[in-house]
Coordinates of C-alpha atoms in Angstrom, one line a residue:
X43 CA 0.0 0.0 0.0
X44 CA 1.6 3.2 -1.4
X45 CA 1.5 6.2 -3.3
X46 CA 0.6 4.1 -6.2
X47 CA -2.9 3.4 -4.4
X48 CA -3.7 6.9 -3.0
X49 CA -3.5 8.1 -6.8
X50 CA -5.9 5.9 -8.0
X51 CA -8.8 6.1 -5.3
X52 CA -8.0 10.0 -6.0
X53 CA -8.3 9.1 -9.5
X54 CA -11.8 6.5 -9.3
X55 CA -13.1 9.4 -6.7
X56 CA -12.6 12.2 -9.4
X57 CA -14.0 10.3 -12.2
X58 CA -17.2 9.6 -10.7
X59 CA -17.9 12.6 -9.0
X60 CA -17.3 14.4 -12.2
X61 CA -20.2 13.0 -13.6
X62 CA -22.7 14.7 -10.9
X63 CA -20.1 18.1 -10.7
X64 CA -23.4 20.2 -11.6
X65 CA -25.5 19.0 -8.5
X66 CA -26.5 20.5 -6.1
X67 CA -24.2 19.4 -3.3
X68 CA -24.6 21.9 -0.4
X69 CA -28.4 20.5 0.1
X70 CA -28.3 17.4 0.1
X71 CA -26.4 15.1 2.4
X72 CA -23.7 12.5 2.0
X73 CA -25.4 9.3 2.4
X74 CA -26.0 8.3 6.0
X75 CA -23.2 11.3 7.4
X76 CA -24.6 14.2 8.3
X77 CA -22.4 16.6 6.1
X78 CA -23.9 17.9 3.5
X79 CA -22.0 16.2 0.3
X80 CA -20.0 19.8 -0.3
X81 CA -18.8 19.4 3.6
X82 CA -18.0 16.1 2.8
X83 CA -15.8 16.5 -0.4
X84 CA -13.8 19.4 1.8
X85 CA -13.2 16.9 4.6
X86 CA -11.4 13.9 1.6
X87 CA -9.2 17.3 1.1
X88 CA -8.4 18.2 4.2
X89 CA -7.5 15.0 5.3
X90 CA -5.5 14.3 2.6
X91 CA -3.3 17.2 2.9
X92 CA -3.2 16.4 6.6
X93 CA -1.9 12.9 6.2
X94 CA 0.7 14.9 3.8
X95 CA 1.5 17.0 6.3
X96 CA 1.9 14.4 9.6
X97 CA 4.3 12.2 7.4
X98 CA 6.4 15.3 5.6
X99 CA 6.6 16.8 8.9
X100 CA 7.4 13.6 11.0
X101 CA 4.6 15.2 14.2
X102 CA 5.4 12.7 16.8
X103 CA 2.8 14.0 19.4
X104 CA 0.1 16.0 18.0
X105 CA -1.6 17.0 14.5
X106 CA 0.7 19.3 12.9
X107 CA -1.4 22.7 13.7
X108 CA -2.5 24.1 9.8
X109 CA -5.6 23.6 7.7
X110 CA -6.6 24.5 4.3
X111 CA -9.7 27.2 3.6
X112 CA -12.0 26.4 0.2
X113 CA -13.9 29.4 0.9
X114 CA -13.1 30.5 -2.5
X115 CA -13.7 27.2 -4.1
X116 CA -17.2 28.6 -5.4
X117 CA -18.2 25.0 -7.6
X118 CA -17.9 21.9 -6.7
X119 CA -14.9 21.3 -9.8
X120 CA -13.1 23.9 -7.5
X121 CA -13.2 21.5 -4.3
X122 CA -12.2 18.1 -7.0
X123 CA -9.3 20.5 -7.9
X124 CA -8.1 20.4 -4.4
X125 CA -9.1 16.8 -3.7
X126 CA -6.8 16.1 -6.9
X127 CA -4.3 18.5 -5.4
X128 CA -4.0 17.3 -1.8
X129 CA -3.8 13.9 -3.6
X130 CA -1.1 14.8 -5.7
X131 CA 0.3 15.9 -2.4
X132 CA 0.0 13.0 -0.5
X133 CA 1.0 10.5 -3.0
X134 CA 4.7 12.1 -3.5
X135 CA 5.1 12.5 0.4
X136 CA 4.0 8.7 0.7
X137 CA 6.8 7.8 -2.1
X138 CA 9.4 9.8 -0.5
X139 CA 8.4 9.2 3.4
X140 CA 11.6 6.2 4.9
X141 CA 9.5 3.2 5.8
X142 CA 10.6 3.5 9.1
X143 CA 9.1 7.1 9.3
X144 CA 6.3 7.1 11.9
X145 CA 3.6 9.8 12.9
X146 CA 0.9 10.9 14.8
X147 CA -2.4 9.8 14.2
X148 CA -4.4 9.3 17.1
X149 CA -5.9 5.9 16.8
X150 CA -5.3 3.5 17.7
X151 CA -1.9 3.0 18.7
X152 CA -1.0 6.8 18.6
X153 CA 0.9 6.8 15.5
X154 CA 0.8 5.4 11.5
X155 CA 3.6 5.0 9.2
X156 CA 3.8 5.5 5.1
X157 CA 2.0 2.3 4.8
X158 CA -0.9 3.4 7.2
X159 CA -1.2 6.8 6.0
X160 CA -1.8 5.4 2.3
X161 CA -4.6 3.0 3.5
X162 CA -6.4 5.3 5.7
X163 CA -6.4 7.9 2.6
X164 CA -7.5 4.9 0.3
X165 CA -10.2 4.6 2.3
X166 CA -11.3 8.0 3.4
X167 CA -11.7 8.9 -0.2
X168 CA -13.2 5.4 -1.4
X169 CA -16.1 5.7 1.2
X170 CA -16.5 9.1 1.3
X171 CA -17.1 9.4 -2.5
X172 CA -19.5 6.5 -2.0
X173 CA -21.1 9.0 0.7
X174 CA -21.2 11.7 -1.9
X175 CA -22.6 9.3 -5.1
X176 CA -25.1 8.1 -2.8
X177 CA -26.4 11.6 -1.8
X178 CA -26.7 13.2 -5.2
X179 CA -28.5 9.6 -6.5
X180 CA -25.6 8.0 -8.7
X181 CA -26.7 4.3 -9.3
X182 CA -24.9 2.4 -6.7
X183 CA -23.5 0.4 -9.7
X184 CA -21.1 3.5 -11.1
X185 CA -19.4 4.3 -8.1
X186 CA -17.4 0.7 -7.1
X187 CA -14.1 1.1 -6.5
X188 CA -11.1 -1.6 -7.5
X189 CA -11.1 -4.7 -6.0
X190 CA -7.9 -4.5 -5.0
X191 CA -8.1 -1.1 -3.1
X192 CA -10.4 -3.1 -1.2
X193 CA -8.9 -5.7 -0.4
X194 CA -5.8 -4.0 0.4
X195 CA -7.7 -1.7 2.5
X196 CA -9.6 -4.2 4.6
X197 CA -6.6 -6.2 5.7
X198 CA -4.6 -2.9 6.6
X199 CA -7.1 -1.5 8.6
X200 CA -9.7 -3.7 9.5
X201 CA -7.5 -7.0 10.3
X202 CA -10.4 -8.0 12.4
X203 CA -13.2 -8.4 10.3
X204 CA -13.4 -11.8 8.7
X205 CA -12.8 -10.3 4.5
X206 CA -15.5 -12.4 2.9
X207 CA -16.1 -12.8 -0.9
X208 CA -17.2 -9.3 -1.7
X209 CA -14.4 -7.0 -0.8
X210 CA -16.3 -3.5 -1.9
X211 CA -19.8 -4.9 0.3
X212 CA -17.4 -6.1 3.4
X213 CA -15.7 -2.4 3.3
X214 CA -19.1 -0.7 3.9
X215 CA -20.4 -3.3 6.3
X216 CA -17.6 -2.7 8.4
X217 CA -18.3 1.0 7.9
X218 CA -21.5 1.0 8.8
X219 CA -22.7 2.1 5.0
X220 CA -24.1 -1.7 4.1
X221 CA -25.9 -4.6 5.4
X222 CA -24.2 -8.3 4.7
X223 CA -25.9 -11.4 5.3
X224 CA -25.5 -13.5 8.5
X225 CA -23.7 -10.7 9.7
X226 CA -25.0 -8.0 12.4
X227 CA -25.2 -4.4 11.5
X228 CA -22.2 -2.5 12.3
X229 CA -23.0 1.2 14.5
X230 CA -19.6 1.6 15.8
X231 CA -16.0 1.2 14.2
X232 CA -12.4 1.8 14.1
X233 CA -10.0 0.7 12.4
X234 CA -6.7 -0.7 13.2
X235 CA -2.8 0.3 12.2
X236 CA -0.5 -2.2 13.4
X237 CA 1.2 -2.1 16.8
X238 CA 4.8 -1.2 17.1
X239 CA 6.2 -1.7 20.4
X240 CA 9.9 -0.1 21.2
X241 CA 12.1 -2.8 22.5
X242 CA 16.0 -0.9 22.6
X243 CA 18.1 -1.8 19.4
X244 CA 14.9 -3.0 17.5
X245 CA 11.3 -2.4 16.7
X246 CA 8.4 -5.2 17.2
X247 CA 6.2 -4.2 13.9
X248 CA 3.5 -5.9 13.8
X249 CA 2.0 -7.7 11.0
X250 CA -1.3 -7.1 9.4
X251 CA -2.9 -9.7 7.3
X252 CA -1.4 -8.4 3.4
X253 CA 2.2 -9.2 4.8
X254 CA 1.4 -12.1 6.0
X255 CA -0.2 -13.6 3.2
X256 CA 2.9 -12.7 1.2
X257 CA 5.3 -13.7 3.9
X258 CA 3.3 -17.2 4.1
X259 CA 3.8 -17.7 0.5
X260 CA 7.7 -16.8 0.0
X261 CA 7.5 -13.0 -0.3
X262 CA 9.5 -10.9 1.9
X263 CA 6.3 -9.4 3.7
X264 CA 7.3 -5.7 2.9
X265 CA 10.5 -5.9 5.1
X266 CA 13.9 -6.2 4.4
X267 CA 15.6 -9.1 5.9
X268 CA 19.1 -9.7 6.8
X269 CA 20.8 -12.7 4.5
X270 CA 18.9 -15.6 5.5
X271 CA 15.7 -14.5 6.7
X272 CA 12.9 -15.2 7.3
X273 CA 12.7 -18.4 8.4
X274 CA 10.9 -21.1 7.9
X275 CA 9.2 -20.6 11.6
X276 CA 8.0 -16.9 10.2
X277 CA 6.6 -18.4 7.2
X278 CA 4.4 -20.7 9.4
X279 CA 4.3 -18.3 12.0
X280 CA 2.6 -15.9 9.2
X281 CA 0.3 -18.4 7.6
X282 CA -1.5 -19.2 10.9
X283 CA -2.1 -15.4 10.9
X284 CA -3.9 -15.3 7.5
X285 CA -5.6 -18.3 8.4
X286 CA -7.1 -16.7 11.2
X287 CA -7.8 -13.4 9.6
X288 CA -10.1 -15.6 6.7
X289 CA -11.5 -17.0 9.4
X290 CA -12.1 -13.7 10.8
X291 CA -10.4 -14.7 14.7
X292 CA -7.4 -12.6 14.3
X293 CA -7.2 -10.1 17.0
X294 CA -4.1 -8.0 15.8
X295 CA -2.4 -7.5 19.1
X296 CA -2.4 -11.1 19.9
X297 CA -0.5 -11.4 16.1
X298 CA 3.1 -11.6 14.9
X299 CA 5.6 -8.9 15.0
X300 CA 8.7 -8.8 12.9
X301 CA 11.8 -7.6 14.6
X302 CA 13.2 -4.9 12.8
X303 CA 16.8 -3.4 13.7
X304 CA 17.0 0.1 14.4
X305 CA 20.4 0.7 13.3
X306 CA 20.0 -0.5 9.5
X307 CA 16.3 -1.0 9.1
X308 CA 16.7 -5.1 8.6
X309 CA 14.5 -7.6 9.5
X310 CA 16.2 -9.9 11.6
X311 CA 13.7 -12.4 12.9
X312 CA 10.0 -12.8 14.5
X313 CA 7.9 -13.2 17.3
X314 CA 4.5 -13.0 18.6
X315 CA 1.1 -14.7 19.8
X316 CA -0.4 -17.7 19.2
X317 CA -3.7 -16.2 19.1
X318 CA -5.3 -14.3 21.9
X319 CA -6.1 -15.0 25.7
X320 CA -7.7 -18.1 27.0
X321 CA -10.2 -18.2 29.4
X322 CA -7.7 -18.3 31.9
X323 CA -6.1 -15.2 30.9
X324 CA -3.1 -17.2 29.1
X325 CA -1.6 -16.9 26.1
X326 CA 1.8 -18.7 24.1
X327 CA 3.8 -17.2 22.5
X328 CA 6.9 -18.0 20.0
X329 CA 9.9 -16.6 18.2
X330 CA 12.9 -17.0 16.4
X331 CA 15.8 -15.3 14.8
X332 CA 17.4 -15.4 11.4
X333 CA 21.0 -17.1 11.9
X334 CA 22.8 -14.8 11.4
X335 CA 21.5 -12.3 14.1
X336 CA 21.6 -14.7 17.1
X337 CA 23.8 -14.6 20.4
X338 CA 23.3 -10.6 19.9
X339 CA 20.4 -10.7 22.5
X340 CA 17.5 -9.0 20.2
X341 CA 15.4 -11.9 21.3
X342 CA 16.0 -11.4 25.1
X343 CA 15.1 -7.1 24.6
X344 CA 12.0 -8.3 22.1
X345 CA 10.4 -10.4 24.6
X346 CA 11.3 -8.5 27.2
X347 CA 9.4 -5.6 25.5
X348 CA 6.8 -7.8 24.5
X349 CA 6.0 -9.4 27.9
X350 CA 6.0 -5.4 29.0
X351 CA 3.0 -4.7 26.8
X352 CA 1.2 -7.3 27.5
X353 CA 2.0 -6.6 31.9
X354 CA 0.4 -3.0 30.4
X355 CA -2.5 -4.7 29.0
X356 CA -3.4 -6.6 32.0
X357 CA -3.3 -3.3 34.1
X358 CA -5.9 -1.7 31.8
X359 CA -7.8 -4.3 30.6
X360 CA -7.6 -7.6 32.5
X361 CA -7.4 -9.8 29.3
X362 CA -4.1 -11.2 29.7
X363 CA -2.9 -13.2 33.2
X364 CA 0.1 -15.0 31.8
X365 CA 2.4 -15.7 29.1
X366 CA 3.5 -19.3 28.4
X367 CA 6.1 -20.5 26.2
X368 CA 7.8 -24.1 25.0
X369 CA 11.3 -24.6 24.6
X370 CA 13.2 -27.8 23.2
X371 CA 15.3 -29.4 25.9
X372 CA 18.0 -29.5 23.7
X373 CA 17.4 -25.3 23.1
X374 CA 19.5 -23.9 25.2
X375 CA 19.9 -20.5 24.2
X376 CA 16.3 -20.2 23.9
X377 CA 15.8 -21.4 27.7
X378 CA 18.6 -18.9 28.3
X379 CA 15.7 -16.0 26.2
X380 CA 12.9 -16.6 28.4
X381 CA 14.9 -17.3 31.3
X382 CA 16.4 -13.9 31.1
X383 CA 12.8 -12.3 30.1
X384 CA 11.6 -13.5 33.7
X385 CA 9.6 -16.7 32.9
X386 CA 10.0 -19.5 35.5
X387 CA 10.0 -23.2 34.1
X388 CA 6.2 -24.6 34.9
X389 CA 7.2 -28.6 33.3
X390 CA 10.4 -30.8 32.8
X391 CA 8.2 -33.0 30.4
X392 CA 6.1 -31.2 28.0
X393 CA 5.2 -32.9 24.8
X394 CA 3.5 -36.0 23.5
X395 CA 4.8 -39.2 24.9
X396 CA 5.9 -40.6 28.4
X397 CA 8.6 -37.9 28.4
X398 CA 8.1 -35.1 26.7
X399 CA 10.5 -33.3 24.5
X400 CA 10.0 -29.7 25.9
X401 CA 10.3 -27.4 28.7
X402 CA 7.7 -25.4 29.5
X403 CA 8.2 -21.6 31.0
X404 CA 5.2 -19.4 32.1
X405 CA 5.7 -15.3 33.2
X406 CA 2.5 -14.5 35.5
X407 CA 1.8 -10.9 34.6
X408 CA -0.7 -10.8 37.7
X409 CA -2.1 -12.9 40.5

């Protein structure tokens, strides 16, 4: 997800708004929103430009303080002008933004990268020009965007919802804008940038659904990996994660997290969840490190990090109780990983069989 995509929902948007440019679109409003479909094309603009302006400007805390004024955009080509304009914009910053560039945005991890920006623009414009063609009576035939966009945009941001077999009906479901059979109507949403937890020399980015798909099935997942990696642990690690997003479990911060080194930007290895929570407040979780990166102790500072989140999340939420984790007896600097991350061994013989193959090591995060 890229500048590539930001230009064309820009470009679909503009092409079928074009066709109702003569409207009146100050009394009449944008499909279920309560803007009228003028105040909605403004706000596509202005959040385009302000997505421009959070990445060129790398705002780490806030929105970066500036806004722009259509007042003297008397027609309604005048505001497309600017929606092509602040799409222009936002592409070129996207292309040009480092991948490891992150800013603020304020849900729901406090911050986006380039990747995020792109797919929250994609889908700002996409379902807000569906707002717009739905207010000034387009047929709901001539405004459907790409599949693609939609598909890219769903397992970006909405990692959650199971995708179905009508990307473009799914997206405005999960919107609120659509109905969808056997599924309940949808009043409130959000969607969902992947979580990036700071863990000293590297960075635990988490993994939405597109990456792993492509990570499952050889591709490098987006990242840039040391000679090596990823592993053949990733690649199962990652297809589990697909699996459970088409079978619309996946909770993204009980997912997968590459570990990407801060000094070069290099993927060195993975770890994560095996899914979310039990009823007993537990959850497993696995890792491993391309060959080349190991006996540097990234592991030990990821899962320290890691088990520091999840300690966090069990303050606020009460979800989480305990993380559990299997090691091969014959492992040894993996014991030496969780050892150092505060588990305590819980089994001598975990496994199948009379005597099991494993250890096991549990971290209580509360009593």
């Amino acid at each position: 997800m890229g500048g590539e995509q930001v230009q064309q929902a820009v470009e679909h948007s503009l092409a079928v708004l074009r066709t109702a440019v003569d409207g009146d679109w100050e009394g009449v409003k944008a499909g279920r929103l309560e803007w009228s479909c003028r105040e909605t094309a403004e706000h596509v603009a202005s959040d385009l430009i302000a997505y421009a302006g959070q990445l060129a400007g790398r705002a780490t805390t806030t929105w970066v303080p500036f806004e722009i004024d259509m007042a003297e955009c008397e027609r309604n080509a005048d505001v497309l002008h600017v929606i092509e304009t602040t799409g222009a914009l936002l592409t070129a910053v996207v292309r040009t933004t480092p991948r490891e560039v992150r800013a603020f945005h304020p849900y729901p991890f406090r911050w986006a990268d380039r990747e995020g920006f792109a797919a929250m623009a994609v889908a700002e414009v996409l379902l807000h020009t569906h707002d717009i063609a739905e207010g000034v009576g387009l047929p709901s035939s001539s405004h459907v965007p790409p599949v693609a966009l939609c598909e890219s945009v769903l397992a970006r941001l909405f990692p959650h919802v199971r995708p179905g077999d009508a990307p473009w009906a799914t997206l405005l479901w999960a919107t609120g804008r659509g109905d969808l059979p056997g599924r309940a109507p949808v009043t409130e949403w959000r969607w969902s940038n992947p979580l990036h937890i700071d863990a000293g020399r590297i960075v635990l980015q988490g993994v939405h659904p597109a990456a792993a798909a492509d990570l499952a099935e050889g591709g490098t997942g987006g990242f840039e990996w040391i000679a090596g990696g990823p592993v053949e642990g990733t690649r199962i690690g990652a297809g589990l994660v697909f699996q459970a997003y088409e079978a619309g479990v996946h909770r993204p911060e009980w997912g997968m997290f590459v570990l990407v080194r801060k000094e070069d930007g290099l993927a060195v290895g993975a770890l994560g969840y095996h899914g979310a929570p039990d009823e007993e407040g537990r959850v497993e979780v696995g890792y491993d490190l391309v060959e080349g990166a190991r006996g540097r102790g990234y592991m030990t500072e990821a899962l320290g990090a890691l088990a520091g989140w999840a300690r966090e999340r069990s303050r606020e939420r009460g979800d989480v109780r305990s993380l559990f984790a299997v090691v091969d007896k014959a492992n040894s600097p993996s014991q030496g990983v969780v050892s150092r991350a505060g588990f305590e061994k819980v089994s001598e013989d975990w496994g199948d069989g009379e005597h099991g193959e494993q250890f096991a090591y549990e971290l209580r995060l509360r009593v």
